[in-house]
Amino acid sequence: QVQLVESGGGLVQPGGSLRLSCAASGSIFSIGTMGWYRQAPGKQRELVADLTRYGRTTYADSVKGRFTISRDNAKNTVYLQMNSLKPEDTAVYYCNANIMTNKGYEYDYWGQGTQVTVSS
């Protein structure tokens, strides 16, 4: 069994910063791409950023220059540093990881979500 556990969400004022973390644990053989998605009320879930195990990144246009994704492969953890936050960044943020289990099955796993609210 594999779990993704997120932390780091909360309430922050516009212009502020937050750092999200997501740790994968369980029956893991290897992890491919790890990423962050978000879903605001009444909107579809969208990709925020992702990062392959070889270091290739993808960012949504709306967060380029403000957010930075990174990962620690030894800890099976992905991070999202969010700077210059705007009210429109308010959403539930979900961690996603493509994981090969020890039994040889490959799945996309999701975290439980963490709320980020940007408001004065």
JSON list of C-alpha atoms in Angstrom, two decimals, residues 11-15 86-87 90 117-120:
[
{"chain": "A", "resi": 11, "resn": "LEU", "atom": "CA", "xyz": [-4.03, 31.02, 5.37]},
{"chain": "A", "resi": 12, "resn": "VAL", "atom": "CA", "xyz": [-1.65, 33.66, 4.05]},
{"chain": "A", "resi": 13, "resn": "GLN", "atom": "CA", "xyz": [-1.97, 37.30, 3.03]},
{"chain": "A", "resi": 14, "resn": "PRO", "atom": "CA", "xyz": [-1.52, 38.37, -0.59]},
{"chain": "A", "resi": 15, "resn": "GLY", "atom": "CA", "xyz": [2.16, 38.63, -1.40]},
{"chain": "A", "resi": 86, "resn": "LYS", "atom": "CA", "xyz": [-2.40, 35.96, -5.00]},
{"chain": "A", "resi": 87, "resn": "PRO", "atom": "CA", "xyz": [-6.05, 35.52, -4.02]},
{"chain": "A", "resi": 90, "resn": "THR", "atom": "CA", "xyz": [-6.71, 29.96, -3.32]},
{"chain": "A", "resi": 117, "resn": "THR", "atom": "CA", "xyz": [-6.22, 30.37, 1.21]},
{"chain": "A", "resi": 118, "resn": "VAL", "atom": "CA", "xyz": [-4.80, 33.72, 0.14]},
{"chain": "A", "resi": 119, "resn": "SER", "atom": "CA", "xyz": [-6.74, 36.55, 1.71]},
{"chain": "A", "resi": 120, "resn": "SER", "atom": "CA", "xyz": [-6.26, 39.77, 3.61]}
]
